[in-house]
mmCIF file of C-alpha atoms in Angstrom:
data_model
loop_
_atom_site.group_PDB
_atom_site.id
_atom_site.type_symbol
_atom_site.label_atom_id
_atom_site.label_comp_id
_atom_site.label_asym_id
_atom_site.label_seq_id
_atom_site.Cartn_x
_atom_site.Cartn_y
_atom_site.Cartn_z
ATOM 1 C CA MET A 262 181.725 47.288 133.014
ATOM 2 C CA ARG A 263 182.782 50.797 132.620
ATOM 3 C CA THR A 264 180.765 54.235 131.200
ATOM 4 C CA GLN A 265 180.991 57.641 131.378
ATOM 5 C CA VAL A 266 177.960 58.357 132.998
ATOM 6 C CA GLY A 267 175.766 56.061 134.870
ATOM 7 C CA ILE A 268 172.027 56.797 134.812
ATOM 8 C CA VAL A 269 169.688 55.450 137.416
ATOM 9 C CA GLY A 270 166.020 55.145 136.199
ATOM 10 C CA ALA A 271 164.501 55.108 132.917
ATOM 11 C CA GLY A 272 161.892 57.696 133.412
ATOM 12 C CA PRO A 273 161.616 60.950 131.203
ATOM 13 C CA ALA A 274 164.682 62.518 133.249
ATOM 14 C CA GLY A 275 166.994 59.618 132.707
ATOM 15 C CA LEU A 276 165.782 58.739 129.254
ATOM 16 C CA VAL A 277 166.241 62.518 127.914
ATOM 17 C CA LEU A 278 169.616 62.755 129.709
ATOM 18 C CA ALA A 279 170.700 59.675 127.749
ATOM 19 C CA ARG A 280 169.507 61.021 124.571
ATOM 20 C CA LEU A 281 171.070 64.248 125.184
ATOM 21 C CA LEU A 282 174.576 62.729 126.011
ATOM 22 C CA HIS A 283 174.437 60.403 123.125
ATOM 23 C CA ARG A 284 174.475 63.562 120.618
ATOM 24 C CA ALA A 285 177.091 64.905 122.397
ATOM 25 C CA GLY A 286 179.031 61.751 122.253
ATOM 26 C CA ILE A 287 179.291 60.948 125.699
ATOM 27 C CA ASP A 288 178.709 57.316 126.774
ATOM 28 C CA ALA A 289 175.894 56.420 129.199
ATOM 29 C CA VAL A 290 174.532 53.367 130.787
ATOM 30 C CA VAL A 291 170.640 53.516 131.615
ATOM 31 C CA LEU A 292 169.511 51.198 134.637
ATOM 32 C CA GLU A 293 166.052 50.566 135.496
ATOM 33 C CA ARG A 294 164.707 48.439 138.184
ATOM 34 C CA ARG A 295 161.063 47.696 136.678
ATOM 35 C CA SER A 296 160.398 46.016 133.308
ATOM 36 C CA ARG A 297 159.788 47.784 130.270
ATOM 37 C CA SER A 298 156.351 46.936 129.977
ATOM 38 C CA TYR A 299 155.967 48.271 133.538
ATOM 39 C CA VAL A 300 157.648 51.531 132.372
ATOM 40 C CA GLU A 301 155.767 52.071 129.168
ATOM 41 C CA SER A 302 152.487 51.482 130.865
ATOM 42 C CA ARG A 303 152.882 53.847 133.866
ATOM 43 C CA VAL A 304 150.431 56.505 133.708
ATOM 44 C CA ARG A 305 151.696 59.912 134.790
ATOM 45 C CA ALA A 306 151.536 63.488 133.542
ATOM 46 C CA GLY A 307 150.202 64.466 130.082
ATOM 47 C CA VAL A 308 150.998 68.407 129.783
ATOM 48 C CA LEU A 309 154.167 69.143 127.881
ATOM 49 C CA GLU A 310 155.345 73.060 128.055
ATOM 50 C CA HIS A 311 156.419 74.482 124.842
ATOM 51 C CA GLY A 312 160.148 74.040 125.607
ATOM 52 C CA THR A 313 159.620 70.419 126.375
ATOM 53 C CA ALA A 314 157.840 69.802 123.070
ATOM 54 C CA GLN A 315 160.514 71.629 121.130
ATOM 55 C CA LEU A 316 163.199 69.542 122.879
ATOM 56 C CA LEU A 317 161.740 66.482 121.921
ATOM 57 C CA ASP A 318 161.438 67.419 118.396
ATOM 58 C CA GLU A 319 165.132 68.500 118.532
ATOM 59 C CA LEU A 320 166.287 65.053 119.898
ATOM 60 C CA GLY A 321 164.533 63.255 116.960
ATOM 61 C CA VAL A 322 161.721 61.626 118.893
ATOM 62 C CA GLY A 323 158.916 64.130 118.479
ATOM 63 C CA GLN A 324 157.282 62.689 115.381
ATOM 64 C CA ARG A 325 154.562 60.777 116.971
ATOM 65 C CA MET A 326 153.965 63.636 119.682
ATOM 66 C CA ARG A 327 153.211 66.054 116.813
ATOM 67 C CA ARG A 328 151.175 63.323 114.908
ATOM 68 C CA GLU A 329 148.771 61.831 117.974
ATOM 69 C CA GLY A 330 149.483 65.017 120.863
ATOM 70 C CA MET A 331 147.101 67.588 121.104
ATOM 71 C CA GLU A 332 148.146 71.115 120.792
ATOM 72 C CA HIS A 333 146.345 73.455 123.177
ATOM 73 C CA ARG A 334 146.199 77.165 122.666
ATOM 74 C CA GLY A 335 144.550 77.952 126.244
ATOM 75 C CA ILE A 336 143.034 76.676 129.320
ATOM 76 C CA GLU A 337 140.052 77.353 131.114
ATOM 77 C CA LEU A 338 139.185 78.497 134.779
ATOM 78 C CA ARG A 339 135.860 77.806 136.037
ATOM 79 C CA PHE A 340 134.284 79.405 139.089
ATOM 80 C CA GLY A 341 130.920 81.031 140.121
ATOM 81 C CA GLY A 342 129.122 78.977 137.434
ATOM 82 C CA ALA A 343 131.054 80.471 134.148
ATOM 83 C CA GLY A 344 134.287 79.596 132.510
ATOM 84 C CA HIS A 345 136.906 82.100 131.969
ATOM 85 C CA ARG A 346 139.707 81.391 129.198
ATOM 86 C CA ILE A 347 143.218 81.937 129.440
ATOM 87 C CA ASP A 348 144.961 82.545 126.143
ATOM 88 C CA LEU A 349 148.123 81.012 126.364
ATOM 89 C CA ALA A 350 148.864 81.600 122.897
ATOM 90 C CA ALA A 351 147.895 85.139 122.535
ATOM 91 C CA LEU A 352 149.684 86.186 126.021
ATOM 92 C CA THR A 353 153.004 84.363 125.516
ATOM 93 C CA GLY A 354 153.036 83.390 121.759
ATOM 94 C CA LYS A 355 153.521 79.767 122.941
ATOM 95 C CA THR A 356 151.447 76.749 123.302
ATOM 96 C CA ILE A 357 150.989 73.674 125.525
ATOM 97 C CA THR A 358 150.712 69.872 124.055
ATOM 98 C CA VAL A 359 148.931 67.289 125.619
ATOM 99 C CA TYR A 360 150.787 64.254 125.262
ATOM 100 C CA GLY A 361 151.205 61.295 128.063
ATOM 101 C CA GLN A 362 154.213 61.081 129.678
ATOM 102 C CA GLN A 363 154.171 57.369 129.177
ATOM 103 C CA GLU A 364 154.252 57.993 125.379
ATOM 104 C CA VAL A 365 157.068 60.037 125.694
ATOM 105 C CA VAL A 366 158.810 57.415 127.676
ATOM 106 C CA LYS A 367 158.016 55.008 124.760
ATOM 107 C CA ASP A 368 159.403 57.229 122.262
ATOM 108 C CA LEU A 369 162.644 57.574 124.062
ATOM 109 C CA ILE A 370 162.791 53.776 124.844
ATOM 110 C CA ALA A 371 162.193 52.920 120.945
ATOM 111 C CA ALA A 372 164.851 55.639 119.994
ATOM 112 C CA ARG A 373 167.581 54.442 122.289
ATOM 113 C CA LEU A 374 167.073 50.678 121.283
ATOM 114 C CA ALA A 375 166.906 51.677 117.529
ATOM 115 C CA ASP A 376 170.370 53.134 118.278
ATOM 116 C CA ASP A 377 171.502 49.742 119.920
ATOM 117 C CA LEU A 378 172.712 51.838 123.108
ATOM 118 C CA PRO A 379 172.835 50.400 126.541
ATOM 119 C CA LEU A 380 169.408 50.313 128.450
ATOM 120 C CA HIS A 381 169.111 47.491 131.163
ATOM 121 C CA PHE A 382 165.482 46.828 132.387
ATOM 122 C CA GLU A 383 164.720 44.676 135.610
ATOM 123 C CA ALA A 384 168.306 45.827 136.577
ATOM 124 C CA GLU A 385 167.944 46.701 140.269
ATOM 125 C CA VAL A 386 170.764 49.165 141.774
ATOM 126 C CA THR A 387 171.684 47.779 145.165
ATOM 127 C CA GLY A 388 174.100 49.978 146.081
ATOM 128 C CA VAL A 389 176.192 53.272 145.141
ATOM 129 C CA ASP A 390 179.864 53.293 146.072
ATOM 130 C CA GLY A 391 180.951 56.685 144.967
ATOM 131 C CA THR A 392 180.892 56.384 141.251
ATOM 132 C CA VAL A 393 180.274 52.463 141.029
ATOM 133 C CA LEU A 394 176.644 51.402 140.675
ATOM 134 C CA GLU A 395 176.126 47.619 141.918
ATOM 135 C CA TYR A 396 173.121 46.103 140.406
ATOM 136 C CA ARG A 397 171.366 42.711 139.876
ATOM 137 C CA GLN A 398 169.747 41.527 137.050
ATOM 138 C CA ASN A 399 168.497 38.243 136.338
ATOM 139 C CA GLY A 400 169.815 36.854 139.518
ATOM 140 C CA VAL A 401 173.384 37.998 138.638
ATOM 141 C CA ARG A 402 175.218 40.613 140.406
ATOM 142 C CA HIS A 403 177.098 43.424 138.350
ATOM 143 C CA ARG A 404 179.321 46.340 138.886
ATOM 144 C CA LEU A 405 179.309 49.547 136.688
ATOM 145 C CA GLU A 406 182.255 52.032 136.986
ATOM 146 C CA CYS A 407 181.282 55.576 135.964
ATOM 147 C CA ASP A 408 182.902 58.781 135.895
ATOM 148 C CA PHE A 409 179.594 60.396 136.967
ATOM 149 C CA VAL A 410 176.338 59.092 138.230
ATOM 150 C CA ALA A 411 172.964 60.503 137.560
ATOM 151 C CA GLY A 412 170.159 59.975 140.048
ATOM 152 C CA CYS A 413 167.162 59.693 137.938
ATOM 153 C CA ASP A 414 165.432 57.171 139.843
ATOM 154 C CA GLY A 415 162.299 58.833 141.649
ATOM 155 C CA SER A 416 161.361 60.282 145.133
ATOM 156 C CA HIS A 417 161.936 56.953 146.612
ATOM 157 C CA GLY A 418 164.946 55.736 144.522
ATOM 158 C CA VAL A 419 168.187 54.416 145.652
ATOM 159 C CA ALA A 420 170.586 57.095 144.505
ATOM 160 C CA ARG A 421 169.311 59.981 147.077
ATOM 161 C CA MET A 422 168.856 57.374 149.739
ATOM 162 C CA ALA A 423 172.568 56.193 149.133
ATOM 163 C CA LEU A 424 173.855 59.825 150.064
ATOM 164 C CA PRO A 425 175.570 59.918 153.671
ATOM 165 C CA ASP A 426 173.477 61.684 156.695
ATOM 166 C CA GLY A 427 173.554 65.492 156.641
ATOM 167 C CA ALA A 428 174.805 65.674 152.648
ATOM 168 C CA LEU A 429 171.099 67.417 151.671
ATOM 169 C CA ARG A 430 168.766 69.911 153.127
ATOM 170 C CA THR A 431 165.167 69.103 152.657
ATOM 171 C CA ALA A 432 162.270 71.099 152.558
ATOM 172 C CA GLU A 433 158.704 69.651 152.475
ATOM 173 C CA ARG A 434 154.902 70.916 152.618
ATOM 174 C CA VAL A 435 152.217 68.202 152.807
ATOM 175 C CA HIS A 436 149.008 69.648 151.509
ATOM 176 C CA PRO A 437 145.432 69.249 153.492
ATOM 177 C CA TYR A 438 144.012 67.530 150.428
ATOM 178 C CA ALA A 439 144.285 64.835 147.887
ATOM 179 C CA TRP A 440 143.199 64.163 144.297
ATOM 180 C CA LEU A 441 141.054 61.208 143.244
ATOM 181 C CA GLY A 442 141.683 60.740 139.696
ATOM 182 C CA ILE A 443 140.154 58.551 136.897
ATOM 183 C CA LEU A 444 141.148 57.526 133.505
ATOM 184 C CA ALA A 445 138.082 56.958 131.249
ATOM 185 C CA ARG A 446 136.839 55.616 128.134
ATOM 186 C CA SER A 447 135.013 59.013 127.444
ATOM 187 C CA PRO A 448 135.170 61.749 124.931
ATOM 188 C CA ALA A 449 136.528 65.090 126.005
ATOM 189 C CA ALA A 450 133.923 67.488 127.299
ATOM 190 C CA ALA A 451 135.740 70.314 126.358
ATOM 191 C CA GLU A 452 138.390 71.377 123.719
ATOM 192 C CA GLU A 453 141.219 72.373 126.260
ATOM 193 C CA LEU A 454 142.022 71.745 129.996
ATOM 194 C CA VAL A 455 139.573 72.681 132.320
ATOM 195 C CA TYR A 456 140.427 73.870 136.192
ATOM 196 C CA ALA A 457 137.302 74.458 138.416
ATOM 197 C CA TYR A 458 137.018 75.821 141.852
ATOM 198 C CA HIS A 459 133.738 75.048 143.395
ATOM 199 C CA GLU A 460 132.378 75.092 147.023
ATOM 200 C CA ARG A 461 132.488 71.117 147.175
ATOM 201 C CA GLY A 462 136.244 71.394 145.967
ATOM 202 C CA PHE A 463 138.318 71.511 143.203
ATOM 203 C CA ALA A 464 138.097 69.434 139.664
ATOM 204 C CA LEU A 465 139.971 68.985 136.659
ATOM 205 C CA HIS A 466 139.146 68.090 133.443
ATOM 206 C CA SER A 467 142.155 67.027 130.996
ATOM 207 C CA MET A 468 142.360 64.448 128.187
ATOM 208 C CA ARG A 469 144.816 61.874 126.935
ATOM 209 C CA THR A 470 143.323 61.100 123.554
ATOM 210 C CA PRO A 471 140.157 62.558 121.853
ATOM 211 C CA ASP A 472 138.473 59.595 123.416
ATOM 212 C CA ILE A 473 140.128 58.879 126.695
ATOM 213 C CA THR A 474 139.618 61.594 129.346
ATOM 214 C CA ARG A 475 141.855 62.270 132.694
ATOM 215 C CA LEU A 476 139.395 63.591 135.510
ATOM 216 C CA TYR A 477 140.378 64.696 139.217
ATOM 217 C CA LEU A 478 138.413 65.517 142.005
ATOM 218 C CA GLN A 479 139.753 67.281 145.191
ATOM 219 C CA VAL A 480 138.945 64.561 148.132
ATOM 220 C CA PRO A 481 140.295 64.574 151.827
ATOM 221 C CA PRO A 482 143.711 62.863 152.401
ATOM 222 C CA GLY A 483 143.191 59.046 153.481
ATOM 223 C CA THR A 484 140.069 58.924 151.152
ATOM 224 C CA GLU A 485 139.182 55.188 150.189
ATOM 225 C CA LEU A 486 138.182 54.167 146.824
ATOM 226 C CA ALA A 487 135.572 51.870 147.895
ATOM 227 C CA ASP A 488 133.792 55.018 149.209
ATOM 228 C CA TRP A 489 133.426 56.244 145.779
ATOM 229 C CA PRO A 490 131.669 53.915 143.219
ATOM 230 C CA ASP A 491 131.335 55.084 139.670
ATOM 231 C CA ALA A 492 127.950 56.699 139.912
ATOM 232 C CA ARG A 493 129.299 59.186 142.975
ATOM 233 C CA ILE A 494 132.332 59.802 140.763
ATOM 234 C CA TRP A 495 130.474 60.929 137.884
ATOM 235 C CA ASP A 496 127.793 62.784 139.722
ATOM 236 C CA GLU A 497 130.370 64.967 141.731
ATOM 237 C CA LEU A 498 132.598 65.626 138.272
ATOM 238 C CA ARG A 499 129.214 66.961 136.753
ATOM 239 C CA THR A 500 128.525 68.952 139.684
ATOM 240 C CA ARG A 501 131.817 70.436 139.939
ATOM 241 C CA LEU A 502 132.883 71.060 136.419
ATOM 242 C CA ASP A 503 129.414 72.020 134.864
ATOM 243 C CA LEU A 504 130.355 70.390 131.849
ATOM 244 C CA PRO A 505 128.433 67.734 129.520
ATOM 245 C CA LEU A 506 130.449 64.701 130.691
ATOM 246 C CA GLN A 507 129.567 61.283 128.795
ATOM 247 C CA GLU A 508 130.103 58.884 131.393
ATOM 248 C CA GLY A 509 132.285 55.751 130.036
ATOM 249 C CA GLU A 510 134.422 53.016 131.478
ATOM 250 C CA ILE A 511 136.910 53.968 133.959
ATOM 251 C CA LEU A 512 139.945 52.390 133.039
ATOM 252 C CA GLU A 513 141.895 53.189 135.936
ATOM 253 C CA ARG A 514 141.513 55.076 139.228
ATOM 254 C CA GLY A 515 143.529 56.228 142.310
ATOM 255 C CA VAL A 516 143.917 58.720 145.358
ATOM 256 C CA THR A 517 147.176 60.827 145.315
ATOM 257 C CA ALA A 518 148.421 62.689 148.199
ATOM 258 C CA MET A 519 149.815 65.939 147.390
ATOM 259 C CA ARG A 520 153.101 67.500 148.609
ATOM 260 C CA SER A 521 155.855 69.741 148.107
ATOM 261 C CA PHE A 522 159.268 68.610 148.441
ATOM 262 C CA ALA A 523 163.091 69.858 147.570
ATOM 263 C CA VAL A 524 166.657 68.736 148.481
ATOM 264 C CA GLU A 525 169.480 71.242 148.241
ATOM 265 C CA PRO A 526 172.228 70.710 146.954
ATOM 266 C CA MET A 527 171.123 68.668 144.068
ATOM 267 C CA ARG A 528 174.680 67.275 143.636
ATOM 268 C CA HIS A 529 177.163 65.089 146.101
ATOM 269 C CA ASP A 530 180.475 64.766 144.730
ATOM 270 C CA LYS A 531 179.983 63.029 141.342
ATOM 271 C CA LEU A 532 176.389 62.107 141.968
ATOM 272 C CA PHE A 533 173.753 64.437 140.555
ATOM 273 C CA LEU A 534 170.064 64.177 141.245
ATOM 274 C CA ALA A 535 167.470 65.157 138.694
ATOM 275 C CA GLY A 536 163.854 64.937 138.627
ATOM 276 C CA ASP A 537 161.548 63.616 141.212
ATOM 277 C CA ALA A 538 164.777 62.342 142.934
ATOM 278 C CA ALA A 539 165.595 66.016 143.843
ATOM 279 C CA HIS A 540 162.085 67.805 144.038
ATOM 280 C CA ILE A 541 158.345 67.045 144.018
ATOM 281 C CA VAL A 542 155.756 69.662 143.184
ATOM 282 C CA PRO A 543 151.820 69.206 143.240
ATOM 283 C CA PRO A 544 150.366 68.276 140.040
ATOM 284 C CA THR A 545 148.483 71.490 139.845
ATOM 285 C CA GLY A 546 150.626 73.453 137.613
ATOM 286 C CA ALA A 547 151.602 70.387 135.289
ATOM 287 C CA LYS A 548 155.278 70.741 136.197
ATOM 288 C CA GLY A 549 156.569 67.541 137.354
ATOM 289 C CA MET A 550 157.974 65.974 133.945
ATOM 290 C CA ASN A 551 158.612 69.333 132.494
ATOM 291 C CA LEU A 552 160.942 70.165 135.576
ATOM 292 C CA ALA A 553 162.768 66.845 135.236
ATOM 293 C CA VAL A 554 163.667 67.752 131.646
ATOM 294 C CA ALA A 555 164.702 71.015 132.807
ATOM 295 C CA ASP A 556 167.271 69.587 135.232
ATOM 296 C CA VAL A 557 168.708 66.997 132.892
ATOM 297 C CA ARG A 558 169.191 69.795 129.936
ATOM 298 C CA VAL A 559 171.248 71.748 132.459
ATOM 299 C CA LEU A 560 173.180 68.522 133.431
ATOM 300 C CA ALA A 561 173.767 67.346 129.902
ATOM 301 C CA GLU A 562 175.267 70.749 129.052
ATOM 302 C CA ALA A 563 177.775 70.640 132.176
ATOM 303 C CA LEU A 564 178.877 67.125 131.144
ATOM 304 C CA ALA A 565 179.276 68.060 127.671
ATOM 305 C CA ALA A 566 181.723 71.236 128.855
ATOM 306 C CA HIS A 567 183.525 68.521 131.011
ATOM 307 C CA TYR A 568 184.217 66.242 128.177
ATOM 308 C CA ARG A 569 184.813 68.722 125.503
ATOM 309 C CA ASP A 570 186.180 72.031 127.014
ATOM 310 C CA HIS A 571 187.658 70.255 130.248
ATOM 311 C CA THR A 572 185.878 72.907 132.407
ATOM 312 C CA ASP A 573 183.983 71.887 135.330
ATOM 313 C CA GLU A 574 182.262 75.523 135.820
ATOM 314 C CA LEU A 575 178.920 74.117 134.724
ATOM 315 C CA LEU A 576 179.105 71.198 136.843
ATOM 316 C CA ASP A 577 179.777 73.218 139.719
ATOM 317 C CA SER A 578 176.808 75.662 139.276
ATOM 318 C CA TYR A 579 174.475 72.810 138.490
ATOM 319 C CA SER A 580 172.498 72.821 141.479
ATOM 320 C CA ALA A 581 172.353 76.350 141.966
ATOM 321 C CA THR A 582 171.058 76.447 138.256
ATOM 322 C CA CYS A 583 168.439 73.979 138.760
ATOM 323 C CA LEU A 584 167.366 75.184 142.034
ATOM 324 C CA ARG A 585 166.430 78.789 140.588
ATOM 325 C CA ARG A 586 163.696 77.044 138.230
ATOM 326 C CA VAL A 587 162.992 74.565 140.895
ATOM 327 C CA TRP A 588 161.644 77.170 143.553
ATOM 328 C CA GLN A 589 160.056 79.375 140.674
ATOM 329 C CA VAL A 590 158.026 75.898 139.678
ATOM 330 C CA GLN A 591 157.209 75.460 143.406
ATOM 331 C CA ARG A 592 155.847 78.950 143.801
ATOM 332 C CA PHE A 593 153.825 78.624 141.003
ATOM 333 C CA SER A 594 152.389 75.103 141.546
ATOM 334 C CA ASN A 595 151.871 76.228 145.309
ATOM 335 C CA TRP A 596 149.793 79.275 143.994
ATOM 336 C CA MET A 597 147.759 77.490 141.419
ATOM 337 C CA THR A 598 147.065 74.721 144.299
ATOM 338 C CA THR A 599 146.156 77.293 146.735
ATOM 339 C CA MET A 600 144.132 79.493 144.614
ATOM 340 C CA LEU A 601 141.761 76.539 142.999
ATOM 341 C CA HIS A 602 141.422 74.024 146.236
ATOM 342 C CA ARG A 603 138.782 74.690 148.702
ATOM 343 C CA HIS A 604 140.105 74.768 152.392
ATOM 344 C CA ASP A 605 138.843 72.740 155.263
ATOM 345 C CA GLY A 606 137.673 75.161 157.679
ATOM 346 C CA ASP A 607 137.626 78.049 155.328
ATOM 347 C CA ASP A 608 134.699 80.603 156.248
ATOM 348 C CA GLU A 609 132.740 82.742 154.026
ATOM 349 C CA PHE A 610 135.768 85.054 154.000
ATOM 350 C CA GLY A 611 138.224 82.858 152.788
ATOM 351 C CA HIS A 612 135.901 81.323 150.016
ATOM 352 C CA ARG A 613 135.018 85.079 148.912
ATOM 353 C CA VAL A 614 138.863 85.918 149.112
ATOM 354 C CA GLN A 615 139.605 82.862 146.449
ATOM 355 C CA LEU A 616 136.676 83.960 144.067
ATOM 356 C CA ALA A 617 138.141 87.312 144.050
ATOM 357 C CA GLU A 618 141.463 86.100 143.424
ATOM 358 C CA LEU A 619 140.193 83.992 140.495
ATOM 359 C CA GLU A 620 138.410 87.066 138.977
ATOM 360 C CA TYR A 621 141.403 88.966 139.236
ATOM 361 C CA VAL A 622 143.548 86.627 137.269
ATOM 362 C CA THR A 623 140.832 86.312 134.408
ATOM 363 C CA ARG A 624 140.128 89.734 134.251
ATOM 364 C CA SER A 625 143.373 91.307 134.479
ATOM 365 C CA THR A 626 145.848 91.140 131.410
ATOM 366 C CA ALA A 627 148.942 91.396 133.554
ATOM 367 C CA ALA A 628 147.626 88.577 136.008
ATOM 368 C CA ALA A 629 146.494 86.450 133.113
ATOM 369 C CA THR A 630 149.980 86.885 131.398
ATOM 370 C CA THR A 631 151.769 85.575 134.630
ATOM 371 C CA LEU A 632 149.919 82.675 134.913
ATOM 372 C CA ALA A 633 150.365 82.005 131.213
ATOM 373 C CA GLU A 634 154.116 82.660 131.124
ATOM 374 C CA ASN A 635 154.308 80.112 133.837
ATOM 375 C CA TYR A 636 152.150 77.662 132.679
ATOM 376 C CA VAL A 637 153.765 77.393 129.119
ATOM 377 C CA GLY A 638 157.132 77.259 130.854
ATOM 378 C CA LEU A 639 159.487 79.850 132.018
ATOM 379 C CA PRO A 640 162.483 80.754 129.621
ATOM 380 C CA ARG A 641 165.838 78.651 130.315
#
């Protein structure tokens, strides 16, 4: 087989890229090693920046998001026993939309299949030889020849691993805490997302639907789920969030390590990396999926210029263009993480400094605007 762009991975990055390329008249084949049911049920982030939601509308896949998603005009920071609202809409004129990543993926998959475009599940890429993708599906080996390859297959995917030693520079930070997260059949206890700084550690109240909540607790790395029975989880959430939580069935639970990671450049010859294949950010700022979408918007425009205008200027600047945003998002995500988490070994001085930082952010219009501008999404 042959195509213009081979896309490895059917997550948000790969599927949005495929949609953008289709609208530009560029052929693409998407290869995903997992099954469709697995990809569509994989629970991930659920906060869409203003620009991400707008793009889904432009791509013709935003109808269900607008119908079922929840538009939020602000977020709340809780500390010192009180809540402090950051009015995103008033400060920036923009909002965020709470809509699960797996729902975005479902919408994009449905649209691609409805257009009868190539999307292969359980197609495991086993080799990347220049612009040739070798993959196995149903026990049969295939070769896909491409003009370009887009590696959108995550931080442990084959695309980045296929690059020669020394092709990339990496920067990484492992954070000294983890998140214990649950998905619960419980009505939301607040109308907007609540980020809580507490002397016992960070907590987050989010939601997926009005009746399904996503809740997180700061825990030490290496925490075992067996040490956290349901009663302990709910008690700790109530203590840290200070919200009238209604206990419900816990549908999913897990412990997530927190790290920051980036590679440079995000391109090697005709292979381009996007999304988690190129960078990981702490989840505190809700930026992972949004950053992946920002990458592929740049890549799609660059590929369109190559085929339409026969110029590679945008392809040549792809990495530098993306990395400017990547490092701004890394800065914001690390700032949010540091400000809101309790640090092991912190004395009373460190604790009071964090409280002062939070008070400044919530009392200063300039500081609140900085948070709001980053949270709703930096301009392109």
